[in-house]
Short mmCIF file of C-alpha atoms in Angstrom, two decimals:
data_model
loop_
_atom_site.label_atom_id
_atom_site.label_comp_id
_atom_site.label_asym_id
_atom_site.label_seq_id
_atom_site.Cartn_x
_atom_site.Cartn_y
_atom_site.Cartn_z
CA UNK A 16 -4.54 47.81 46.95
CA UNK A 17 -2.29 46.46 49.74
CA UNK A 18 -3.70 44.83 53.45
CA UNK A 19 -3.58 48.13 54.74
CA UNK A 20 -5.61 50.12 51.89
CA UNK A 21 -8.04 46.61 52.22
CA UNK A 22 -8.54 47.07 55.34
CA UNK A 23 -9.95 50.38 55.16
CA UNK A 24 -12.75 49.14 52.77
CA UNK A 25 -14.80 46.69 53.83
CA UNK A 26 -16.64 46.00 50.66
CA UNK A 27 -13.40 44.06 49.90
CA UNK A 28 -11.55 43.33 53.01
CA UNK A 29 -13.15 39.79 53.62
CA UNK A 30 -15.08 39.34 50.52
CA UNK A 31 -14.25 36.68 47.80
CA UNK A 32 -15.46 36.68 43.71
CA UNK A 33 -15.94 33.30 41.92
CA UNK A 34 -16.25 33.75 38.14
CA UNK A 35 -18.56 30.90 36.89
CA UNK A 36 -21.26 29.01 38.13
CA UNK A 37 -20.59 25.41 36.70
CA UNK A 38 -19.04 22.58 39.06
CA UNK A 39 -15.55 24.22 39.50
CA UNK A 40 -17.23 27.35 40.49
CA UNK A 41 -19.90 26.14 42.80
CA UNK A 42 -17.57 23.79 44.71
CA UNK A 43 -14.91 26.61 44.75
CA UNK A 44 -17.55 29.34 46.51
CA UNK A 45 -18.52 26.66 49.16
CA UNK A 46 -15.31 26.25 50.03
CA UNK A 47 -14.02 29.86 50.44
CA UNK A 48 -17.43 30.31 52.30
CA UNK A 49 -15.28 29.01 55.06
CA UNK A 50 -12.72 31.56 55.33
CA UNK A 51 -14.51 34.51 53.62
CA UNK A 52 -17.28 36.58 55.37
CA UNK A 53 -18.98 37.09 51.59
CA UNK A 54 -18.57 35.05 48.61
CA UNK A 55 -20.31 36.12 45.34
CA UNK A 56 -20.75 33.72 42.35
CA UNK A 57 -20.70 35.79 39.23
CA UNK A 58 -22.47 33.90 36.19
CA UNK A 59 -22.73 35.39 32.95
CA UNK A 60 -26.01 33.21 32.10
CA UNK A 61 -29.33 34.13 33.32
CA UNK A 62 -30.16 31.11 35.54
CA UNK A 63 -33.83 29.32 36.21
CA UNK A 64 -34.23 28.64 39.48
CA UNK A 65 -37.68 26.77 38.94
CA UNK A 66 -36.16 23.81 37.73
CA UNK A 67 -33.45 22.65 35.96
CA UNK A 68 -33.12 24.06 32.48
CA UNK A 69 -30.54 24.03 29.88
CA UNK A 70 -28.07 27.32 29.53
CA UNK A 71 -25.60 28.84 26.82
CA UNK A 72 -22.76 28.48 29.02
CA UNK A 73 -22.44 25.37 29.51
CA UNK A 74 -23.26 23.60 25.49
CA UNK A 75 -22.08 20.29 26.56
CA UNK A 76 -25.08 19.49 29.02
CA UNK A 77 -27.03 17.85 26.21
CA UNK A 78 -24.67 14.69 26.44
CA UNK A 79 -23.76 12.15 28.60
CA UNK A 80 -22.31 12.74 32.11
CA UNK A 81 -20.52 10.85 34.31
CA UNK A 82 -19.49 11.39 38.34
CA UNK A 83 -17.04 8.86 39.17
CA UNK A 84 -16.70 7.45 42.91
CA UNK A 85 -14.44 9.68 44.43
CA UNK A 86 -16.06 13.55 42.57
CA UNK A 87 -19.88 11.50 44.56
CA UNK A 88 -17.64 11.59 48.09
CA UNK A 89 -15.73 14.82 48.14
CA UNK A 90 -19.16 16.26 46.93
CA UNK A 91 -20.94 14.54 49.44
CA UNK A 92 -18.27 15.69 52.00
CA UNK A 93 -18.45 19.77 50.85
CA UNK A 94 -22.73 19.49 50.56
CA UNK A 95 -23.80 16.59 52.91
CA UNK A 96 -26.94 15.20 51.93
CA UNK A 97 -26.99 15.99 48.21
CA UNK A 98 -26.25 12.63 46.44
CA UNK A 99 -29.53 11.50 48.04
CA UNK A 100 -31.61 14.87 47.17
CA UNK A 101 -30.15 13.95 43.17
CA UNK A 102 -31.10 10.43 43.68
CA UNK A 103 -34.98 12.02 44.72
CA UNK A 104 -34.87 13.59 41.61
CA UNK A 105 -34.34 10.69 39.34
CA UNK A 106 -30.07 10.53 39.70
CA UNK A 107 -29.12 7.07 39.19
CA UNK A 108 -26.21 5.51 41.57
CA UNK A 109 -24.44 2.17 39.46
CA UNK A 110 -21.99 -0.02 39.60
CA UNK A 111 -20.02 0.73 36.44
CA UNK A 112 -19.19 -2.29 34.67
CA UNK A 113 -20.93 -4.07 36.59
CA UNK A 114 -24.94 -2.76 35.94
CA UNK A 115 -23.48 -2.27 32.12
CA UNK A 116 -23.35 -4.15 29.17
CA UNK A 117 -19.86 -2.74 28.04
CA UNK A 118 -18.05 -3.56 24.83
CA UNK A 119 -14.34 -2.42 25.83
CA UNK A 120 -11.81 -2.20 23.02
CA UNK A 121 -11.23 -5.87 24.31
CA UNK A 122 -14.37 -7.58 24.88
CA UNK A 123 -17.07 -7.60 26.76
CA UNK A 124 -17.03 -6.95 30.72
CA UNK A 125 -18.34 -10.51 32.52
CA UNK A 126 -20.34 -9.46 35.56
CA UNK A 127 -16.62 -7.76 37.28
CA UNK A 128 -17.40 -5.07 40.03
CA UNK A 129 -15.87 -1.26 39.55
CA UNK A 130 -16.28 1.78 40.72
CA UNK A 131 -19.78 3.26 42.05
CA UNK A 132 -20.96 6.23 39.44
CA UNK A 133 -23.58 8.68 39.69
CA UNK A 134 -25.53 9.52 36.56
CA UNK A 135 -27.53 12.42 35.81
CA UNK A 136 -28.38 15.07 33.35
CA UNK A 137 -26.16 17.99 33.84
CA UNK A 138 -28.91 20.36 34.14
CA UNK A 139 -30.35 18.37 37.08
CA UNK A 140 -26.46 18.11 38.90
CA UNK A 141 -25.83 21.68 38.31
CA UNK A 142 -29.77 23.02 39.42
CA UNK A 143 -29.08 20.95 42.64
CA UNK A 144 -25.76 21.62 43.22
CA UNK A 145 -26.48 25.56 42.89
CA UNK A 146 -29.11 25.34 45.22
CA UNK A 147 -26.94 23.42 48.20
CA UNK A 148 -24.35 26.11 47.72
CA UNK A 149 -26.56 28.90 47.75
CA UNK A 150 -28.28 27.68 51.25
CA UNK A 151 -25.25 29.27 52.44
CA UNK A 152 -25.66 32.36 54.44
CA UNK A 153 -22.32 33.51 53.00
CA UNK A 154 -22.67 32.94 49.42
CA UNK A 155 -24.64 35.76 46.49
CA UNK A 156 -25.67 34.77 43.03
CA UNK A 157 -24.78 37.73 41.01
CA UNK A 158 -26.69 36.47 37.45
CA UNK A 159 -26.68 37.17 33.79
CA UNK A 160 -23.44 40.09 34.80
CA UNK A 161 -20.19 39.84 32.33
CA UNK A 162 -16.79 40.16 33.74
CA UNK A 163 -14.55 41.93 31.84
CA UNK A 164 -11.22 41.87 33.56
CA UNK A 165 -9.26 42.40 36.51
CA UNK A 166 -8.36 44.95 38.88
CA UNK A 167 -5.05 45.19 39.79
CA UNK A 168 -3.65 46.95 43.36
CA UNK A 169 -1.23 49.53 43.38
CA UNK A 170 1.56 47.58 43.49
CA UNK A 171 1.24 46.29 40.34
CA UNK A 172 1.36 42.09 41.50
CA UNK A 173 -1.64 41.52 43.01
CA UNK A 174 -5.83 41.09 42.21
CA UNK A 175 -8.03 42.85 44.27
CA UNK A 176 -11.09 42.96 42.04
CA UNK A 177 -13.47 42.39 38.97
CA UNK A 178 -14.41 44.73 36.21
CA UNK A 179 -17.74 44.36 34.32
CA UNK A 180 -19.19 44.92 30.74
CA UNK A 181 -22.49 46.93 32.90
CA UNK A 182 -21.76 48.22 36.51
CA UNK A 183 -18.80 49.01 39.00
CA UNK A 184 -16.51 47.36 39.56
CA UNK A 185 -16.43 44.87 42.33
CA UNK A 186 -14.09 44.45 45.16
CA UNK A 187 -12.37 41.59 46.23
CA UNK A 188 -9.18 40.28 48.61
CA UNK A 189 -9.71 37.21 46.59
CA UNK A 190 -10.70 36.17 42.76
CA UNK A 191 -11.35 32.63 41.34
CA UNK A 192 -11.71 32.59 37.83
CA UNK A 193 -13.39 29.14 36.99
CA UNK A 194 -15.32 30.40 33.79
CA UNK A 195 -14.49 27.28 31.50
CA UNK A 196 -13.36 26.70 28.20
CA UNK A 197 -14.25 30.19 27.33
CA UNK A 198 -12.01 32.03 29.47
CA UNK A 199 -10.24 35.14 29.15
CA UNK A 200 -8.03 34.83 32.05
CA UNK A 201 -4.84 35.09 29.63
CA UNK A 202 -6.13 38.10 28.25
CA UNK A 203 -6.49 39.37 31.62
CA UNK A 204 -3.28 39.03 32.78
CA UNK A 205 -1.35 40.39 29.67
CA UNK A 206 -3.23 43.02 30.24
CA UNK A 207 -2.22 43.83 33.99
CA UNK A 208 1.28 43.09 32.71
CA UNK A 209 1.32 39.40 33.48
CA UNK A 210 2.69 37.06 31.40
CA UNK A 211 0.78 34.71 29.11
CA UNK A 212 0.42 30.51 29.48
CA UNK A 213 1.92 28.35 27.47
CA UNK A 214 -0.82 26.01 25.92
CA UNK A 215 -0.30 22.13 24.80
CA UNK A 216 -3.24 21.07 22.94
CA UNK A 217 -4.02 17.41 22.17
CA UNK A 218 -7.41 17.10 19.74
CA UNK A 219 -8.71 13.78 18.75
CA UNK A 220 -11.49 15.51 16.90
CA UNK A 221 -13.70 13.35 18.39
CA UNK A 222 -17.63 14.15 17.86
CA UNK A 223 -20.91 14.00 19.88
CA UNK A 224 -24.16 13.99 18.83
CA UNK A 225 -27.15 13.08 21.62
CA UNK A 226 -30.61 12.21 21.76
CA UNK A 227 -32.95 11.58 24.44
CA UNK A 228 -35.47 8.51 24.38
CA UNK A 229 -38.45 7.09 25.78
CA UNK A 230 -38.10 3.68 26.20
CA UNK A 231 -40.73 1.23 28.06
CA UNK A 232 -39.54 -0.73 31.28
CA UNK A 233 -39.07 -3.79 30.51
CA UNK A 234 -38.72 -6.88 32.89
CA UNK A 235 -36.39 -8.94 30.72
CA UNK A 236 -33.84 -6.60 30.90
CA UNK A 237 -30.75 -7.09 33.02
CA UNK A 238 -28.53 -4.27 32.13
CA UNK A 239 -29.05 -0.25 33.42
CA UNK A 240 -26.71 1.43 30.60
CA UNK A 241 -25.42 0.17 27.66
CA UNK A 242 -21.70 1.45 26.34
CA UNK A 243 -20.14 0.39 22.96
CA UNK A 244 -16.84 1.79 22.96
CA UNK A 245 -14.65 2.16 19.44
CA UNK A 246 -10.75 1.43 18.67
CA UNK A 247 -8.70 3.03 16.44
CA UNK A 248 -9.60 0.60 13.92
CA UNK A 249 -13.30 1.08 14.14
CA UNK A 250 -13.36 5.05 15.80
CA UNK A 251 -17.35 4.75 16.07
CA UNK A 252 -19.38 3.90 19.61
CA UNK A 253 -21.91 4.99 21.92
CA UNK A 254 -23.36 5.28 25.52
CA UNK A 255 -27.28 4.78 26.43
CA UNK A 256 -27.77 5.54 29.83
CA UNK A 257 -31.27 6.77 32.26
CA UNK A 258 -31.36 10.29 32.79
CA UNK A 259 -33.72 11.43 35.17
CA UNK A 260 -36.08 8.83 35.46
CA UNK A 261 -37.59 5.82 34.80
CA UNK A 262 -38.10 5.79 30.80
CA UNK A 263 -36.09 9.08 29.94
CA UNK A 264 -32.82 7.70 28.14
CA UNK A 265 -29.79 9.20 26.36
CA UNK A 266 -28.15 7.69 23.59
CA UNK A 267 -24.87 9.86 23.04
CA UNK A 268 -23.08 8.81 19.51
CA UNK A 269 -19.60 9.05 19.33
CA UNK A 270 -16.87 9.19 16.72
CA UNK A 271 -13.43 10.30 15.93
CA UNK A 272 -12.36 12.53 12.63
CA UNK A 273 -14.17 11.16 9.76
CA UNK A 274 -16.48 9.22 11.70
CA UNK A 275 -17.96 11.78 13.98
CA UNK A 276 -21.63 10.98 14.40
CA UNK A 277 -24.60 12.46 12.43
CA UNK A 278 -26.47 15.84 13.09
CA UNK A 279 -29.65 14.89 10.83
CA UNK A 280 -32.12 12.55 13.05
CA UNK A 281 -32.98 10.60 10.35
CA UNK A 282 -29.31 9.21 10.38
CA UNK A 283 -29.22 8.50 14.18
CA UNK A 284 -30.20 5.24 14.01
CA UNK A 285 -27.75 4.22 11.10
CA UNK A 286 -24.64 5.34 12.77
CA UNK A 287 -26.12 2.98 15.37
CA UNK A 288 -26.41 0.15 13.39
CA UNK A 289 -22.58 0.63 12.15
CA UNK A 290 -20.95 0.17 15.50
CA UNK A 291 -19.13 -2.60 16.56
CA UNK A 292 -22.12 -4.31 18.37
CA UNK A 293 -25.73 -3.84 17.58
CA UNK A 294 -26.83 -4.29 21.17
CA UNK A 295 -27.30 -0.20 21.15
CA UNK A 296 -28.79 -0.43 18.24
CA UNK A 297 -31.57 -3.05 19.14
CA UNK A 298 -32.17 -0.53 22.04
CA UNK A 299 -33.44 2.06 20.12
CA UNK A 300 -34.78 1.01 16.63
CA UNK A 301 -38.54 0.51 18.66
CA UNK A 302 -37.96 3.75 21.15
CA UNK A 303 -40.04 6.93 20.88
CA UNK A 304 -37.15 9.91 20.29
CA UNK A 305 -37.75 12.90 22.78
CA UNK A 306 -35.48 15.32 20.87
CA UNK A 307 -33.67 16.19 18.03
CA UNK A 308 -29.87 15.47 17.95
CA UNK A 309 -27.37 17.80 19.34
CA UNK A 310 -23.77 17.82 18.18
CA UNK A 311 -20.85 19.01 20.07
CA UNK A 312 -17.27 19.35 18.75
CA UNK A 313 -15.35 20.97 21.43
CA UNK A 314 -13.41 17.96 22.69
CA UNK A 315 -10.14 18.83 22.63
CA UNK A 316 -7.92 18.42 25.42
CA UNK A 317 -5.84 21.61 26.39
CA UNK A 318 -3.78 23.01 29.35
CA UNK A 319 -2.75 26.38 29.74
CA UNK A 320 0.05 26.53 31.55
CA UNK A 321 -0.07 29.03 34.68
CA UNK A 322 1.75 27.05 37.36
CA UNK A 323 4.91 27.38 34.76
CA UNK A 324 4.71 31.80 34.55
CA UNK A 325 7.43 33.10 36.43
CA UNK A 326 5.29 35.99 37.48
CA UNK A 327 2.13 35.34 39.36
CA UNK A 328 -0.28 38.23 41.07
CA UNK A 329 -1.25 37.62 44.70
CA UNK A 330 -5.03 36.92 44.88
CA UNK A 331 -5.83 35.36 41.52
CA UNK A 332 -6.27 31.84 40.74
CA UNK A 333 -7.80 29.49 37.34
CA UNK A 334 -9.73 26.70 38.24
CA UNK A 335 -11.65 23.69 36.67
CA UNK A 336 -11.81 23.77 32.62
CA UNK A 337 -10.42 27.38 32.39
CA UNK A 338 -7.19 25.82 33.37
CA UNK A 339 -6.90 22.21 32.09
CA UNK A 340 -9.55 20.63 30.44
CA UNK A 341 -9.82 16.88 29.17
CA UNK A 342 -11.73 14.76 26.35
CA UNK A 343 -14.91 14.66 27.93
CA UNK A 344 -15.65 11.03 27.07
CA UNK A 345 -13.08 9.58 29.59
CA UNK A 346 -15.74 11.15 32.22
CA UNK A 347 -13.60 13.42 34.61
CA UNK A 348 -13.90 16.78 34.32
CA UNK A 349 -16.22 17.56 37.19
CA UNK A 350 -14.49 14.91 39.55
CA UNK A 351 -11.48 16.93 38.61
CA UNK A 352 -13.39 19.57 39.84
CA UNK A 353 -13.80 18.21 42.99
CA UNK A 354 -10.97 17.00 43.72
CA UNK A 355 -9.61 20.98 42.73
CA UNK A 356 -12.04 21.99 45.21
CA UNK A 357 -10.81 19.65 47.91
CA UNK A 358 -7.28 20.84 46.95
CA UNK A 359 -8.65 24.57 47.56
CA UNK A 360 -9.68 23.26 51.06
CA UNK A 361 -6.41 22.22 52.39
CA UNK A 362 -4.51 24.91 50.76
CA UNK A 363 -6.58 27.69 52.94
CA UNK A 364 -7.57 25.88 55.73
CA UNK A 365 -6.55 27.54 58.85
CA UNK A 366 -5.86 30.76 56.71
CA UNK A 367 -7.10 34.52 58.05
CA UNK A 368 -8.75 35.82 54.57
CA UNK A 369 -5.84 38.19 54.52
CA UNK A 370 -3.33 35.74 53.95
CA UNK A 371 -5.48 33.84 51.34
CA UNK A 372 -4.20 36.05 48.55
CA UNK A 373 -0.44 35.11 49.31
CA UNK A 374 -1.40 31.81 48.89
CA UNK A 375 -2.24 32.27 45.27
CA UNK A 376 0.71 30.73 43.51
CA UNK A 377 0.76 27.66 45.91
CA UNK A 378 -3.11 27.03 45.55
CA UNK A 379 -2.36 27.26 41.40
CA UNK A 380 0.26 24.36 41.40
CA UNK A 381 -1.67 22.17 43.46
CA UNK A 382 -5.09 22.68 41.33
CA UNK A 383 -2.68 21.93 37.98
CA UNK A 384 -1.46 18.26 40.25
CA UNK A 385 -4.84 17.55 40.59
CA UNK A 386 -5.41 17.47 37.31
CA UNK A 387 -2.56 15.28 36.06
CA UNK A 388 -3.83 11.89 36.05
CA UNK A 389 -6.89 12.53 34.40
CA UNK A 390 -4.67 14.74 31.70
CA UNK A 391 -2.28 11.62 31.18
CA UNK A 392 -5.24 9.06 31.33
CA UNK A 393 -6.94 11.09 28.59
CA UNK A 394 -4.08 12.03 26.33
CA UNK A 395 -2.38 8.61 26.19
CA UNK A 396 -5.26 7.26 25.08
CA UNK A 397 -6.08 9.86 22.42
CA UNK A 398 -2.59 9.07 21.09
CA UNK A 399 -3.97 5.95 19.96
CA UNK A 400 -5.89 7.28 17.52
CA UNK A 401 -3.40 8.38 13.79
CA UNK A 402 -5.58 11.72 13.61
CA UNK A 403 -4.73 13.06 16.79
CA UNK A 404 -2.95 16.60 16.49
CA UNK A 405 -0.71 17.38 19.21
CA UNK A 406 2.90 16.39 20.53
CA UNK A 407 3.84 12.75 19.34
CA UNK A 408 3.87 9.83 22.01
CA UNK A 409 7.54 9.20 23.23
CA UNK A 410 8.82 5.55 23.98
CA UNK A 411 7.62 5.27 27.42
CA UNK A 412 4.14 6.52 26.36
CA UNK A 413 4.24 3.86 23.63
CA UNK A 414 5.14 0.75 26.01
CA UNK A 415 2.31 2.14 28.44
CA UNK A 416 -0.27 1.99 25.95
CA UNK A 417 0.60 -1.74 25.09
CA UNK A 418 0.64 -2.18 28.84
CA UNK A 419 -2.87 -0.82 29.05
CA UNK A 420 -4.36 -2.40 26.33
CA UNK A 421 -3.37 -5.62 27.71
CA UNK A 422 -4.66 -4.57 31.35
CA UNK A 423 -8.21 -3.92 29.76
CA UNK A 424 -8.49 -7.55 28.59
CA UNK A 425 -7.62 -8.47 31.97
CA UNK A 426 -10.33 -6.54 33.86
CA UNK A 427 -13.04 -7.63 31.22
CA UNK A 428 -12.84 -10.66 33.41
CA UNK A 429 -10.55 -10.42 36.16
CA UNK A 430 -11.88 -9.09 39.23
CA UNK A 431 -8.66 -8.58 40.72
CA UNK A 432 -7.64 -6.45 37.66
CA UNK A 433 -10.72 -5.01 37.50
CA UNK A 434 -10.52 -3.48 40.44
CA UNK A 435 -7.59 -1.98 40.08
CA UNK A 436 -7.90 -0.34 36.99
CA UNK A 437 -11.93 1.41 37.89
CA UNK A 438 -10.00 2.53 41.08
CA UNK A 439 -7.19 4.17 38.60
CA UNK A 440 -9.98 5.35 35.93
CA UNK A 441 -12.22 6.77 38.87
CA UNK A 442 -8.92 8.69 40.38
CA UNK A 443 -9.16 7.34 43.64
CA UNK A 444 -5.69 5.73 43.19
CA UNK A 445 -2.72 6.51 41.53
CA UNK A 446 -1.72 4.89 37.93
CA UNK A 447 0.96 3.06 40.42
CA UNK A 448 -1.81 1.04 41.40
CA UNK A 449 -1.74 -1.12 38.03
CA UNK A 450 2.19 -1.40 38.27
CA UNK A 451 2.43 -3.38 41.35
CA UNK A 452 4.16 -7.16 40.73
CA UNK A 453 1.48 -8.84 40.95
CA UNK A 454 -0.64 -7.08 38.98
CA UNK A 455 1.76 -6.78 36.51
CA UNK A 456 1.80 -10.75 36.36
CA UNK A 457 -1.88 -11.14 36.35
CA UNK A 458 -1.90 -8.84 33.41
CA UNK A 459 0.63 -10.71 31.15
CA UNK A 460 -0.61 -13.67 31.53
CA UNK A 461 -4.14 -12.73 29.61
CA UNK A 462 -4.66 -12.57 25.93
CA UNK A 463 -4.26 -10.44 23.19
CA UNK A 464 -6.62 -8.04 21.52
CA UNK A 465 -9.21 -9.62 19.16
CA UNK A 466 -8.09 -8.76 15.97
CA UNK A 467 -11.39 -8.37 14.81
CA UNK A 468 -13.34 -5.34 15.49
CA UNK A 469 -16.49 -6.82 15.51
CA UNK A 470 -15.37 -9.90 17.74
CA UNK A 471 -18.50 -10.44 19.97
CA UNK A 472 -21.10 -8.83 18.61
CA UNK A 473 -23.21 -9.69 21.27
CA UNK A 474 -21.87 -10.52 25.34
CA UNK A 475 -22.51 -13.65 26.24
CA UNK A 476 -25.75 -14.70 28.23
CA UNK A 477 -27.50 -11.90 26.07
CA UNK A 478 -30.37 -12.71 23.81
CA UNK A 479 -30.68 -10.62 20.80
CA UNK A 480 -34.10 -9.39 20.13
CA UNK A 481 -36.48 -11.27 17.50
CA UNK A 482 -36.20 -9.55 14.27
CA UNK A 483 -39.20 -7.96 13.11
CA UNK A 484 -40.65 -6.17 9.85
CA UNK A 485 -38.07 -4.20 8.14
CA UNK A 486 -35.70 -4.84 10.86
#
């Protein structure tokens, strides 16, 4: 369908379709609510709008989530008021190491100040993120509806709609498919002709499993999360952090190949009690479990390649996870999002919708650049590990993880370095940022790895419980 044939049918001339109603997708609508007269979010899952719930689409809820610094301000920016509304409902805004007791690969972090983070369930960020976007006069829900694939014009390189498994289909001048992991978007294209993305794929088979907790306030404590992170020596740790409220906690296990953390509750505790520190550990051997424990596998990272096709349709863009998606325990996918989203924002700003869809190609690229640093943070340091499958590290990849490793015993008790490196791991500044001369001197001049991987068991200034009874 070209302008002309658009502009004879308004059900499509200023209308926009955003596949998926995770992050990526709900940041996405808002921001084409700008230029577009009607969005329409298309979900697959029937959504509760009572409360937040957990849904098929997105399995990975059950675990821990983190949203570094700068995903809390470009949120903020695109729904004013909503880091508040999440902190009504139970959200927790910390200082991350600082509110922590953290067990790096090094040591423990001494009392150095990071990067803000906002912690929540994800059922909670994405009920109250869906509702801020859908307060928008321009924006439609269209629930529990399957897209099927894409409608191509008549002149063969351009999108101008969305095919479904029950219905018509729907038209659009502009489609975002932000669907996830699960995307067909590949499949889509061949199938209009396009050609398909290359994929690199790097998989540290790393393994959740999650339970929540009740666990008593307590007076004597001094730390709001606990983190025990493993090496490639000892591939076993764990994160315990509030979700939701006062005495609601989740303990997320983690573990790489043949350590990937147990399904069976009864073995929860004993994975636990094998990590590097029992401070986790002491945490939960008295608390009252809330749920059984969920496992999820899916951790691999992978980018499909779009921004290197030679042959791209007007009108059609992959955002979020259905593009590039990262290790989810490095914590950025939904910044990413955000910062995608913000991308999305420049890109059409000033933009009549009927120039959007030229756009396309331009807007693709700059979504895959956003993504970069969180794709090299998290495969360099999935390289570390021997089972890793993917592409080998090269030389330079090599010196930068020696460089790194000796940076994180630097910022376990350097504020200077420690700054530095939470604004590099919360992508507010560029890896650059650590490669400055005199950060580079500050971080040669500290010590080498313990070569123990138990070495402080316990931070210092922390008093380990009493033992008790069969303890």
């Amino acid at each position: 369908m070209s302008d002309d044939d658009m502009d004879n049918h308004p059900e499509a001339d200023d209308h926009a379709v955003v596949l998926g109603a995770g992050i990526a997708g709900l940041l996405a609508a808002r921001v084409l609510a700008d230029r577009f007269a009607r969005v329409t979010l298309v979900e697959k899952d029937e959504l509760a709008e009572a409360a937040p719930s957990f849904r098929p689409g997105i399995p990975q809820s059950r675990h821990v989530h983190v949203l570094w610094s700068r995903g809390v301000r470009l949120i903020e920016e695109l729904l004013p008021g909503v880091t508040e509304r999440l902190r009504a409902r139970g959200a927790a805004l910390l200082n991350s190491p600082r509110d922590f007791l953290w067990l790096s690969p090094a040591d423990w972090f001494d009392g150095v100040h990071g990067s803000e983070i906002l912690l929540a369930s994800r059922e909670l960020l994405d009920w109250t993120l869906r509702r801020e976007v859908l307060r928008h006069e321009r924006i439609r829900l269209r629930a529990g509806s399957q897209a099927t694939g894409l409608v191509a014009g008549p002149d063969g390189r351009s999108v101008t709609g969305v095919e479904f498994r029950d219905g018509d289909p729907l038209a659009a001048r502009f489609v975002v498919d932000a669907t996830g992991r699960t995307s067909r978007a590949p499949a889509w294209l061949a199938a209009l002709g396009f050609p398909t993305p290359e994929t690199t794929r790097y998989d540290s088979h790393l393994g959740y499993s999650s339970r929540y907790f009740e666990i008593p306030p307590d007076p004597q404590r001094r730390w709001q999360g606990l983190y025990v992170q493993g090496r490639p020596d000892l591939p076993r740790g764990a994160v315990l952090i509030p979700q939701d409220g006062e005495d609601r906690w989740l303990a997320t296990l983690i573990g790489n190949g043949e350590h990937a953390p147990p399904t069976k509750d009864e073995d929860f505790l004993e994975f636990a009690r094998s990590l590097r520190s029992p401070v986790l550990y002491d945490a939960l051997r008295d608390a009252k479990p809330l749920s059984p424990a969920t496992a999820f596998r899916s951790t691999a990272n992978e980018w499909r390649h779009y921004e290197r096709l030679d042959r791209w349709p007007a009108g059609f863009v992959v955002l979020g996870d259905a593009a590039c998606r990262f290790n989810p325990v490095y914590g950025h996918g939904m910044t990413v999002a955000a910062l995608v989203a913000d991308a999305l924002r420049e890109e059409i700003a000033g933009l009549a919708p009927r120039d959007v869809p030229a756009a396309a190609r331009r807007i693709q690229r700059r979504a895959v650049a956003e993504a970069e640093v969180a794709w090299q943070i998290a495969t360099s340091e999935d390289m570390r590990y021997p089972g890793t499958e993917g592409p080998p590290p090269d030389r330079a990849t090599k010196v930068l993880q020696g460089y790194m490793a000796r940076v994180m015993v630097g910022a376990n008790s350097d504020q200077a370095i420690a700054g530095r490196f939470f604004e590099v791991l919360s992508l507010t500044a560029p890896p650059t940022t650590l490669l400055s001369p005199g950060t580079v001197v500050r971080v040669l001049s500290k010590w080498r790895l313990p070569t123990s991987p138990t070495a402080g068991a316990y931070p210092p200034h922390h008093t380990p419980p009493a033992a008790g009874p069969g303890r």
